[in-house]
Amino acid sequence: MSEPYSEMARAVKSTDTVRNIKKYAPTFYARTKLREQEGKKLVWTMVGVPPELLVAFDMVGEWPENYGTLCAAQLIATGFCEEAEAEGYANDMCSYVRNTMGYLRRCREVGGVPPEAPLGGMGNVHLLLGSGWVCEPRYKWFQAIATHYMDVPVFNDDPVSPAWDTDLEDPRIAEHYKTQLRATLKAQVTFLEDIAGRGLDLDHFRIIMQRSHQAMKFWHETLELRKAVPCPMGSEDYYTAIIPQLYLLGTQEAVDFYQALYNEIKARVDGGQGVIAHEKYRFSWFGIPPWFNLGLFNWLESLGAIVCVESSYYVKKPPELDFTDPVEALVDWIWQEAVERQKESTEVLPEVVNPGRFSALVGSKLVARWIEEYKLDGAICHRLRSCRASSLGEVHFRNVLAQIGIPTLIFESDMTDPRAWSDAQIKAQFREFLEMIDASRAKRGGRG
Amino acid sequence: MKQILARFAAVRDQPYQRLERWKRDTGKKIVGCLPMYVPEELIHAAGMLPVIVLAGKEPISLADRHLQSNACELVRSAYDMGLKGRLDFLDGLVVPDICDQLRFVYGIWNLDHPYPLMHVLALPHRQDEAALEYQLRLLGRFKAALEELAGGEITPDALRHSIQVYNQGRAKLRKLYQLRRQKPGLLGAREVLDVVVAAMLMPKEEHNRWLDELLVEVEAAPTPPPAPGQVKLFLAGQPCDPPDADLLDIIEAEGAVVVDDDMYTGFRYFATEVAPDGDPLMALARHYLNLIPCATTHRRELFLRPGREGPEDYGQFIIRMAKESGADGVVIMLVLYCDPYGFECVPLDDKLTKVGIPHLLVETEPETGALGRLRTRLQAFIEMVREQKLA
């Protein structure tokens, strides 16, 4: 079989909407220009901080982890990671963090934006708005920046992490966690109000929250359409289509983008059109992808394999919400997601136990359902050398799936640092995995 | 003095046999706590024995079937001990939610090898008023879970008594550390470590009595004459587990003495006291929020505004401690795959450089050949500090 995609390839997108995402999401892609506009405060923030808050306070965001994916795609991240390691950060520390620290070290060294930095760098930041959601490096990352590189105000919100065996249906327990969520969110709002010099406009925020909800409904319904055979959208599109979900919630741009994407995917399903004509293998994907090599998904498709569902950034169906008090609606949304995830058996995967809104690994009950609904042949786990949060549980998870006869491939690399990529070895692992599925089908006389 | 120290060493050497015997003799329950910061007083007040579960000495074999390889030594080893049944004398296990790995191992441990009580205790990373109320409610749930296991109520008076017993132990250990500073070289680093770790593995009342005996002898003993070119070192790094004894032995073999530390199995374990008055549960909640600066927490008040002033941050804390202890240099121990500390060590390195305190960063994961390299680096570091001191 021919293999047209070489090592470290960028993804070739399948859908028009994702290919034209810059047209749909100009705010995100023009942020380097926007931040120069008078009066706009530049916030470095992270996934886990509700982006609706930035919209409400008319602040421009920059997401160092997204900048990490950009540096990875441009193969610049290696240099920044090495800079961070020279500074003393361990080479197993989160590569998003190392990329940022290396960038800051270079900024200090050259007295400005280093020439190799994509998009002219990450701008002159006014405040750091971090989040402890999703994984633990997050509650240290911005603190370390503020301690070591720049003297700007920092806020870090604290996650609530009910264990998987906590009875979240008990109203006392629910109230215990919701009280803490409310307190943290209010503290976050107060921090932003102090900096913005004005209060949160609740009427405006209500509209922002409703837009956010509407966008996520379209997005969730789009993801549901991927259950179709052949699958109408693969990971090469998914991992770009998440951008509005992570960074633009609350804007009309996000609503328009997901509506357009839904329409395009729906038309494909109605017309029986898939990403690849002859699907041989359908997979779920666990872990953050190798941002420096999203072309991997095209390569897999050239072998007849499509990823139909991803655990990272997976969006559940948004709950029905009462927007009368939009702050309370946000609290309720976060909480109801936590409850729903727990019902899906989130027994050991810490990113799920921690009900951050955006990054969701999933528990075994949900995956068992996915196997049926998406008609999956197996699971692929990307073990990330520098991300413990998303790697924890993979071995356990593989054991659980093995019990129901689903094979899992665990391969090791990284999300940002291309040095962790071993092309020949990883592709050999994939080929063996596909051969194993073929052999098992031949034995059972199944499809193939 | 050596005889008393040998008793502490024996506890550390064979903790589990001793605990099993204690359980048989007393008929009481034992609750294991993973590091760090589980309020042991609550378990004690319920009439049970809290013990800290540290990494075992056996090679890890079973845990790797369930855990990925880039988990830290403590998580892999403790869970491995659990799977092997070495901790089956436990009636409960409490896991503090201070990092992703501990939270995760709680889940998997609960599935694969549970004890009658399995409890994850969330500990807020932020330290503010909202966190205090949250912490108080979390402790209330923890208390209720312990009461169910113990089959009886934890009364405020019982809790106050336990706080008193633990505060006494903390004061005695601080006294021991003070004497170590005053009499460098009298107590070996391994010996002091044995004393602290023993406090985590045996009834506090008994440990307190042993400490009384030890303190009398240490106070009476003369300060040994300093060896020529003696170098005094401070150990930083707050690893959850005790450092490898070989590392301590190398330091001392090179003519250096450890005068103080900031380890969980050291000063951090007894640095601050719980308020003896008022509502005892609130006192425990406040105690957690008023800990000495820790890699696992985010001190909100430090970072809210530019030009901030106020409580010291982690780096300032270490510098103050090192200076107060009279140390000539700092050895920072970095545990492999420990993310929270990985963030602290770079600013710490920078701050120590700026104030001119010599320091060395060492990774503490045991691996083949690592000890030889470590020895060479420590030798060179101690020699450099010695020359700097003499210059």
CSV table of N, CA and C in Angstrom, one decimal, chain A residues 87-90 92-94 97 101 134-137 139-141 143-144 146-161 163-166 173 175-177 179-180 183-184 187 191 194 347-351 353-354 383-389 391-396 399 412, chain B residues 64-72 97-101 103-104 106-112 118 120 122-128 130-131 133-134 137-138 141 294-300 303-308 313 334 336-347 349-351 354 361 363:
chain,number,residue,atom,x,y,z
A,87,GLU,N,17.0,25.8,31.7
A,87,GLU,CA,16.6,26.6,32.8
A,87,GLU,C,16.4,25.7,34.1
A,88,GLY,N,16.3,24.4,33.9
A,88,GLY,CA,16.1,23.5,35.0
A,88,GLY,C,14.8,22.7,35.1
A,89,TYR,N,13.9,23.0,34.1
A,89,TYR,CA,12.7,22.2,34.2
A,89,TYR,C,13.0,20.8,33.6
A,90,ALA,N,12.4,19.8,34.3
A,90,ALA,CA,12.6,18.4,34.0
A,90,ALA,C,12.1,18.1,32.6
A,92,ASP,N,10.5,15.7,31.6
A,92,ASP,CA,9.2,15.0,31.7
A,92,ASP,C,8.1,15.9,32.1
A,93,MET,N,8.4,17.2,32.3
A,93,MET,CA,7.4,18.1,32.7
A,93,MET,C,6.5,18.5,31.4
A,94,CYS,N,5.3,18.8,31.7
A,94,CYS,CA,4.3,19.1,30.6
A,94,CYS,C,5.0,19.9,29.5
A,97,VAL,N,4.0,23.5,29.1
A,97,VAL,CA,4.7,24.4,30.1
A,97,VAL,C,6.1,24.6,29.6
A,101,MET,N,7.8,28.2,29.1
A,101,MET,CA,9.0,28.7,29.9
A,101,MET,C,10.2,29.0,29.0
A,134,VAL,N,-8.5,20.2,35.2
A,134,VAL,CA,-7.9,19.3,34.2
A,134,VAL,C,-6.7,18.5,34.6
A,135,CYS,N,-5.7,19.3,35.1
A,135,CYS,CA,-4.5,18.6,35.6
A,135,CYS,C,-3.7,19.5,36.5
A,136,GLU,N,-2.8,18.9,37.3
A,136,GLU,CA,-2.2,19.7,38.4
A,136,GLU,C,-1.1,20.7,37.9
A,137,PRO,N,-0.4,20.4,36.8
A,137,PRO,CA,0.6,21.5,36.4
A,137,PRO,C,-0.1,22.8,36.2
A,139,TYR,N,-2.2,24.4,38.2
A,139,TYR,CA,-2.3,25.3,39.3
A,139,TYR,C,-0.9,25.8,39.7
A,140,LYS,N,0.1,25.3,39.1
A,140,LYS,CA,1.5,25.7,39.4
A,140,LYS,C,2.1,26.6,38.2
A,141,TRP,N,1.6,26.4,37.0
A,141,TRP,CA,2.2,27.0,35.8
A,141,TRP,C,2.3,28.5,35.9
A,143,GLN,N,1.6,30.4,38.4
A,143,GLN,CA,2.3,30.9,39.6
A,143,GLN,C,3.8,30.9,39.4
A,144,ALA,N,4.3,29.9,38.7
A,144,ALA,CA,5.7,29.8,38.4
A,144,ALA,C,6.1,31.0,37.4
A,146,ALA,N,4.7,33.9,37.3
A,146,ALA,CA,4.6,35.1,38.1
A,146,ALA,C,5.8,35.2,39.1
A,147,THR,N,6.2,34.1,39.5
A,147,THR,CA,7.3,34.0,40.5
A,147,THR,C,8.6,34.3,39.8
A,148,HIS,N,8.8,33.8,38.6
A,148,HIS,CA,10.1,33.8,38.0
A,148,HIS,C,10.3,34.8,36.8
A,149,TYR,N,9.2,35.1,36.1
A,149,TYR,CA,9.4,35.8,34.8
A,149,TYR,C,8.8,37.2,34.8
A,150,MET,N,7.7,37.3,35.4
A,150,MET,CA,7.0,38.6,35.3
A,150,MET,C,6.1,38.9,36.5
A,151,ASP,N,6.0,40.2,36.8
A,151,ASP,CA,5.3,40.6,38.0
A,151,ASP,C,3.9,41.1,37.6
A,152,VAL,N,3.0,40.3,37.3
A,152,VAL,CA,1.7,40.7,37.0
A,152,VAL,C,0.7,39.9,37.9
A,153,PRO,N,-0.5,40.5,38.0
A,153,PRO,CA,-1.5,39.8,38.8
A,153,PRO,C,-1.9,38.4,38.3
A,154,VAL,N,-2.1,37.5,39.2
A,154,VAL,CA,-2.4,36.1,38.8
A,154,VAL,C,-3.7,35.6,39.6
A,155,PHE,N,-4.5,35.0,38.9
A,155,PHE,CA,-5.6,34.3,39.6
A,155,PHE,C,-5.6,32.8,39.1
A,156,ASN,N,-5.7,31.9,40.0
A,156,ASN,CA,-5.9,30.5,39.7
A,156,ASN,C,-7.1,30.0,40.4
A,157,ASP,N,-8.0,29.4,39.6
A,157,ASP,CA,-9.2,28.8,40.2
A,157,ASP,C,-8.9,27.4,40.7
A,158,ASP,N,-9.6,27.0,41.6
A,158,ASP,CA,-9.4,25.7,42.2
A,158,ASP,C,-10.4,24.7,41.8
A,159,PRO,N,-10.0,23.5,41.3
A,159,PRO,CA,-11.1,22.6,40.9
A,159,PRO,C,-11.7,21.9,42.1
A,160,VAL,N,-12.9,21.4,41.9
A,160,VAL,CA,-13.5,20.5,42.9
A,160,VAL,C,-13.3,19.1,42.3
A,161,SER,N,-12.9,18.2,43.0
A,161,SER,CA,-12.7,16.9,42.5
A,161,SER,C,-13.4,15.7,43.2
A,163,ALA,N,-14.5,12.3,44.2
A,163,ALA,CA,-14.0,11.0,43.8
A,163,ALA,C,-15.1,10.2,43.1
A,164,TRP,N,-14.7,9.2,42.3
A,164,TRP,CA,-15.7,8.5,41.5
A,164,TRP,C,-16.8,7.8,42.3
A,165,ASP,N,-16.4,7.5,43.6
A,165,ASP,CA,-17.4,6.8,44.4
A,165,ASP,C,-18.2,7.7,45.3
A,166,THR,N,-18.1,9.0,45.1
A,166,THR,CA,-18.9,9.9,45.9
A,166,THR,C,-20.3,9.9,45.3
A,173,ILE,N,-24.3,16.7,49.3
A,173,ILE,CA,-23.0,16.6,48.7
A,173,ILE,C,-22.9,17.5,47.5
A,175,GLU,N,-24.6,20.2,47.1
A,175,GLU,CA,-24.6,21.6,47.6
A,175,GLU,C,-23.2,21.9,48.1
A,176,HIS,N,-22.5,21.0,48.7
A,176,HIS,CA,-21.1,21.2,49.2
A,176,HIS,C,-20.2,21.6,48.0
A,177,TYR,N,-20.3,20.8,46.9
A,177,TYR,CA,-19.4,21.1,45.8
A,177,TYR,C,-19.9,22.4,45.0
A,179,THR,N,-21.4,24.9,46.2
A,179,THR,CA,-21.0,26.1,47.0
A,179,THR,C,-19.6,26.5,46.7
A,180,GLN,N,-18.7,25.5,46.6
A,180,GLN,CA,-17.3,25.8,46.3
A,180,GLN,C,-17.1,26.3,44.9
A,183,ALA,N,-18.2,29.9,44.9
A,183,ALA,CA,-17.3,30.8,45.6
A,183,ALA,C,-16.1,31.0,44.7
A,184,THR,N,-15.6,30.0,44.0
A,184,THR,CA,-14.4,30.2,43.2
A,184,THR,C,-14.7,31.0,42.0
A,187,ALA,N,-15.0,34.6,43.0
A,187,ALA,CA,-13.7,35.2,43.2
A,187,ALA,C,-13.0,35.5,41.9
A,191,PHE,N,-11.9,39.3,40.7
A,191,PHE,CA,-10.6,39.5,40.2
A,191,PHE,C,-10.6,40.3,38.9
A,194,ASP,N,-12.0,43.9,39.3
A,194,ASP,CA,-11.0,44.8,39.8
A,194,ASP,C,-10.1,45.3,38.7
A,347,GLU,N,-14.2,5.8,36.7
A,347,GLU,CA,-13.6,5.3,38.0
A,347,GLU,C,-12.1,5.8,38.3
A,348,VAL,N,-11.3,5.8,37.3
A,348,VAL,CA,-9.9,6.1,37.6
A,348,VAL,C,-9.3,7.2,36.8
A,349,LEU,N,-9.9,7.7,35.9
A,349,LEU,CA,-9.2,8.6,35.0
A,349,LEU,C,-9.3,10.0,35.6
A,350,PRO,N,-8.2,10.6,36.0
A,350,PRO,CA,-8.3,11.8,36.8
A,350,PRO,C,-8.9,13.0,36.1
A,351,GLU,N,-8.7,13.1,34.8
A,351,GLU,CA,-9.3,14.2,34.1
A,351,GLU,C,-10.8,14.3,34.2
A,353,VAL,N,-12.6,12.6,36.7
A,353,VAL,CA,-13.0,12.8,38.1
A,353,VAL,C,-13.1,14.2,38.4
A,354,ASN,N,-12.1,14.9,37.8
A,354,ASN,CA,-12.1,16.4,37.9
A,354,ASN,C,-13.0,17.0,36.8
A,383,ARG,N,0.0,7.6,24.8
A,383,ARG,CA,0.7,7.8,26.1
A,383,ARG,C,1.6,9.0,25.9
A,384,LEU,N,1.3,10.0,26.7
A,384,LEU,CA,2.1,11.3,26.6
A,384,LEU,C,3.2,11.3,27.6
A,385,ARG,N,4.4,11.4,27.1
A,385,ARG,CA,5.6,11.3,27.9
A,385,ARG,C,5.5,12.4,29.0
A,386,SER,N,5.0,13.5,28.6
A,386,SER,CA,5.1,14.7,29.6
A,386,SER,C,3.7,15.0,30.1
A,387,CYS,N,2.7,14.2,30.0
A,387,CYS,CA,1.4,14.5,30.6
A,387,CYS,C,1.0,13.3,31.4
A,388,ARG,N,1.2,13.4,32.7
A,388,ARG,CA,0.8,12.3,33.5
A,388,ARG,C,-0.7,12.2,33.6
A,389,ALA,N,-1.4,13.4,33.6
A,389,ALA,CA,-2.9,13.4,33.9
A,389,ALA,C,-3.6,12.5,32.8
A,391,SER,N,-2.2,10.2,30.9
A,391,SER,CA,-1.7,8.8,30.8
A,391,SER,C,-2.1,7.9,31.9
A,392,LEU,N,-2.4,8.5,33.1
A,392,LEU,CA,-2.8,7.8,34.2
A,392,LEU,C,-4.1,7.0,33.8
A,393,GLY,N,-4.1,5.8,34.1
A,393,GLY,CA,-5.3,5.0,33.9
A,393,GLY,C,-5.3,4.2,32.6
A,394,GLU,N,-4.4,4.5,31.7
A,394,GLU,CA,-4.4,3.9,30.4
A,394,GLU,C,-4.3,2.3,30.5
A,395,VAL,N,-3.4,1.9,31.4
A,395,VAL,CA,-3.1,0.5,31.5
A,395,VAL,C,-4.4,-0.2,32.1
A,396,HIS,N,-4.9,0.4,33.1
A,396,HIS,CA,-6.2,-0.1,33.7
A,396,HIS,C,-7.3,-0.2,32.6
A,399,ASN,N,-6.9,-2.9,30.3
A,399,ASN,CA,-7.3,-4.2,30.9
A,399,ASN,C,-8.9,-4.3,30.9
A,412,GLU,N,3.7,5.5,22.6
A,412,GLU,CA,4.2,6.6,23.4
A,412,GLU,C,4.8,7.7,22.6
B,64,ASP,N,3.0,-2.5,38.1
B,64,ASP,CA,3.2,-2.1,36.7
B,64,ASP,C,2.2,-2.7,35.8
B,65,ARG,N,1.5,-3.7,36.3
B,65,ARG,CA,0.4,-4.2,35.4
B,65,ARG,C,-0.8,-3.3,35.4
B,66,HIS,N,-0.8,-2.3,36.2
B,66,HIS,CA,-2.0,-1.4,36.3
B,66,HIS,C,-1.6,0.1,36.1
B,67,LEU,N,-0.3,0.4,36.3
B,67,LEU,CA,0.1,1.8,36.2
B,67,LEU,C,1.1,2.0,35.1
B,68,GLN,N,1.0,3.2,34.6
B,68,GLN,CA,2.0,3.6,33.5
B,68,GLN,C,3.4,3.9,34.2
B,69,SER,N,4.4,3.8,33.4
B,69,SER,CA,5.7,3.8,34.0
B,69,SER,C,6.2,5.2,34.4
B,70,ASN,N,5.5,6.3,34.0
B,70,ASN,CA,5.9,7.6,34.4
B,70,ASN,C,5.1,8.1,35.6
B,71,ALA,N,4.7,7.2,36.5
B,71,ALA,CA,4.2,7.5,37.8
B,71,ALA,C,5.3,7.6,38.8
B,72,CYS,N,5.1,8.4,39.8
B,72,CYS,CA,6.3,8.6,40.8
B,72,CYS,C,6.5,7.3,41.6
B,97,ASP,N,-5.9,14.5,48.2
B,97,ASP,CA,-5.9,14.8,46.8
B,97,ASP,C,-5.0,16.0,46.6
B,98,ILE,N,-3.7,15.8,46.7
B,98,ILE,CA,-2.7,16.9,46.5
B,98,ILE,C,-2.1,16.8,45.1
B,99,CYS,N,-2.2,15.7,44.4
B,99,CYS,CA,-1.7,15.7,43.1
B,99,CYS,C,-2.5,14.7,42.2
B,100,ASP,N,-2.4,14.8,40.9
B,100,ASP,CA,-3.1,13.9,40.0
B,100,ASP,C,-2.8,12.5,40.3
B,101,GLN,N,-1.6,12.2,40.6
B,101,GLN,CA,-1.2,10.8,40.7
B,101,GLN,C,-1.8,10.1,42.0
B,103,ARG,N,-4.6,11.1,43.5
B,103,ARG,CA,-6.0,11.0,43.2
B,103,ARG,C,-6.3,9.8,42.4
B,104,PHE,N,-5.5,9.6,41.4
B,104,PHE,CA,-5.7,8.5,40.5
B,104,PHE,C,-5.5,7.1,41.2
B,106,TYR,N,-5.8,6.4,44.2
B,106,TYR,CA,-7.0,6.1,45.1
B,106,TYR,C,-8.0,5.3,44.3
B,107,GLY,N,-8.4,5.8,43.1
B,107,GLY,CA,-9.4,5.2,42.3
B,107,GLY,C,-9.1,3.7,42.0
B,108,ILE,N,-7.9,3.5,41.6
B,108,ILE,CA,-7.5,2.2,41.1
B,108,ILE,C,-7.3,1.2,42.3
B,109,TRP,N,-6.8,1.8,43.4
B,109,TRP,CA,-6.6,1.0,44.6
B,109,TRP,C,-8.0,0.5,45.1
B,110,ASN,N,-8.9,1.4,45.1
B,110,ASN,CA,-10.3,1.1,45.6
B,110,ASN,C,-10.9,0.0,44.7
B,111,LEU,N,-10.6,0.0,43.5
B,111,LEU,CA,-11.2,-1.1,42.6
B,111,LEU,C,-10.5,-2.4,42.8
B,112,ASP,N,-9.2,-2.4,43.0
B,112,ASP,CA,-8.4,-3.6,42.9
B,112,ASP,C,-8.1,-4.2,44.3
B,118,MET,N,-12.2,3.4,52.4
B,118,MET,CA,-11.4,4.1,51.4
B,118,MET,C,-11.9,5.5,51.3
B,120,VAL,N,-10.9,9.5,49.9
B,120,VAL,CA,-10.0,10.5,49.3
B,120,VAL,C,-10.4,11.9,49.9
B,122,ALA,N,-10.0,15.7,49.7
B,122,ALA,CA,-9.5,16.8,48.8
B,122,ALA,C,-8.9,17.9,49.7
B,123,LEU,N,-7.9,18.5,49.2
B,123,LEU,CA,-7.2,19.6,50.0
B,123,LEU,C,-7.1,20.7,49.0
B,124,PRO,N,-7.7,21.8,49.3
B,124,PRO,CA,-7.7,23.0,48.3
B,124,PRO,C,-6.3,23.4,48.0
B,125,HIS,N,-6.0,23.7,46.8
B,125,HIS,CA,-4.7,24.3,46.4
B,125,HIS,C,-4.7,25.8,46.7
B,126,ARG,N,-5.8,26.4,46.5
B,126,ARG,CA,-5.9,27.8,46.9
B,126,ARG,C,-6.1,27.9,48.4
B,127,GLN,N,-5.6,29.0,48.9
B,127,GLN,CA,-5.7,29.2,50.3
B,127,GLN,C,-6.4,30.5,50.7
B,128,ASP,N,-7.7,30.5,50.7
B,128,ASP,CA,-8.4,31.7,51.0
B,128,ASP,C,-9.7,31.3,51.9
B,130,ALA,N,-12.8,31.1,51.1
B,130,ALA,CA,-13.7,30.1,50.5
B,130,ALA,C,-13.1,28.7,50.7
B,131,ALA,N,-11.8,28.6,50.6
B,131,ALA,CA,-11.1,27.3,50.7
B,131,ALA,C,-11.3,26.8,52.2
B,133,GLU,N,-13.8,27.3,54.3
B,133,GLU,CA,-15.1,26.8,54.5
B,133,GLU,C,-15.3,25.4,53.8
B,134,TYR,N,-14.7,25.3,52.6
B,134,TYR,CA,-14.7,24.1,51.8
B,134,TYR,C,-14.0,23.0,52.6
B,137,ARG,N,-15.9,21.6,55.5
B,137,ARG,CA,-17.0,20.7,55.1
B,137,ARG,C,-16.3,19.3,54.8
B,138,LEU,N,-15.2,19.4,54.1
B,138,LEU,CA,-14.5,18.2,53.7
B,138,LEU,C,-14.1,17.4,54.9
B,141,ARG,N,-17.0,15.6,56.5
B,141,ARG,CA,-17.3,14.3,55.8
B,141,ARG,C,-16.3,13.2,56.2
B,294,CYS,N,4.1,25.5,50.4
B,294,CYS,CA,4.2,24.1,49.9
B,294,CYS,C,4.0,24.1,48.4
B,295,ALA,N,4.7,23.2,47.8
B,295,ALA,CA,4.6,23.1,46.3
B,295,ALA,C,3.2,22.7,45.9
B,296,THR,N,2.5,22.1,46.8
B,296,THR,CA,1.1,21.6,46.4
B,296,THR,C,0.1,22.7,46.5
B,297,THR,N,0.4,23.9,46.9
B,297,THR,CA,-0.6,24.9,47.1
B,297,THR,C,-0.2,26.2,46.4
B,298,HIS,N,-1.3,27.0,46.2
B,298,HIS,CA,-1.1,28.2,45.5
B,298,HIS,C,-1.6,29.3,46.5
B,299,ARG,N,-0.6,30.1,46.9
B,299,ARG,CA,-1.0,31.1,47.9
B,299,ARG,C,-1.6,32.4,47.1
B,300,ARG,N,-2.9,32.5,47.2
B,300,ARG,CA,-3.5,33.5,46.4
B,300,ARG,C,-3.0,34.9,46.7
B,303,PHE,N,-0.1,36.6,44.9
B,303,PHE,CA,0.0,36.8,43.4
B,303,PHE,C,-1.1,37.7,42.9
B,304,LEU,N,-1.9,38.3,43.8
B,304,LEU,CA,-3.0,39.1,43.3
B,304,LEU,C,-2.6,40.4,42.7
B,305,ARG,N,-1.6,41.0,43.2
B,305,ARG,CA,-1.3,42.3,42.7
B,305,ARG,C,0.2,42.5,42.5
B,306,PRO,N,0.6,43.3,41.5
B,306,PRO,CA,2.0,43.6,41.3
B,306,PRO,C,2.6,44.2,42.6
B,307,GLY,N,3.9,44.1,42.7
B,307,GLY,CA,4.6,44.7,43.9
B,307,GLY,C,4.1,44.1,45.2
B,308,ARG,N,3.7,42.9,45.1
B,308,ARG,CA,3.1,42.2,46.3
B,308,ARG,C,4.0,42.2,47.4
B,313,ASP,N,7.1,33.5,50.0
B,313,ASP,CA,6.8,32.4,49.1
B,313,ASP,C,7.8,31.3,49.4
B,334,LEU,N,15.0,16.5,44.0
B,334,LEU,CA,13.9,16.5,43.1
B,334,LEU,C,13.4,15.1,42.7
B,336,LEU,N,11.7,12.3,40.7
B,336,LEU,CA,11.4,12.1,39.3
B,336,LEU,C,9.8,12.0,39.2
B,337,TYR,N,9.3,12.6,38.2
B,337,TYR,CA,7.8,12.6,37.9
B,337,TYR,C,7.0,13.3,39.0
B,338,CYS,N,7.6,14.2,39.7
B,338,CYS,CA,6.8,15.0,40.7
B,338,CYS,C,6.6,16.4,40.1
B,339,ASP,N,5.4,16.6,39.5
B,339,ASP,CA,5.2,17.9,38.8
B,339,ASP,C,5.1,19.1,39.8
B,340,PRO,N,4.4,19.0,40.9
B,340,PRO,CA,4.3,20.2,41.7
B,340,PRO,C,5.7,20.8,42.1
B,341,TYR,N,6.6,19.9,42.5
B,341,TYR,CA,7.9,20.4,42.9
B,341,TYR,C,8.7,20.8,41.7
B,342,GLY,N,8.5,20.2,40.6
B,342,GLY,CA,9.2,20.6,39.4
B,342,GLY,C,9.0,22.1,39.0
B,343,PHE,N,7.9,22.7,39.5
B,343,PHE,CA,7.7,24.1,39.2
B,343,PHE,C,8.4,25.0,40.2
B,344,GLU,N,8.6,24.4,41.4
B,344,GLU,CA,9.2,25.2,42.5
B,344,GLU,C,10.7,25.3,42.4
B,345,CYS,N,11.3,24.2,41.8
B,345,CYS,CA,12.8,24.1,41.9
B,345,CYS,C,13.5,25.2,41.0
B,346,VAL,N,12.9,25.6,39.9
B,346,VAL,CA,13.6,26.6,39.1
B,346,VAL,C,13.6,27.9,39.7
B,347,PRO,N,12.4,28.5,40.2
B,347,PRO,CA,12.5,29.8,40.9
B,347,PRO,C,13.4,29.7,42.1
B,349,ASP,N,16.1,27.7,42.6
B,349,ASP,CA,17.4,27.8,42.1
B,349,ASP,C,17.9,29.2,41.8
B,350,ASP,N,17.0,29.9,41.2
B,350,ASP,CA,17.3,31.3,40.8
B,350,ASP,C,17.5,32.2,42.0
B,351,LYS,N,16.5,32.0,43.0
B,351,LYS,CA,16.6,32.9,44.2
B,351,LYS,C,17.9,32.6,45.0
B,354,LYS,N,20.7,34.2,43.4
B,354,LYS,CA,20.8,35.7,43.6
B,354,LYS,C,21.3,36.0,45.0
B,361,LEU,N,21.1,20.6,42.8
B,361,LEU,CA,19.8,19.9,42.5
B,361,LEU,C,20.1,18.5,42.1
B,363,GLU,N,18.3,14.6,41.4
B,363,GLU,CA,17.1,13.8,41.2
B,363,GLU,C,17.3,12.6,42.0
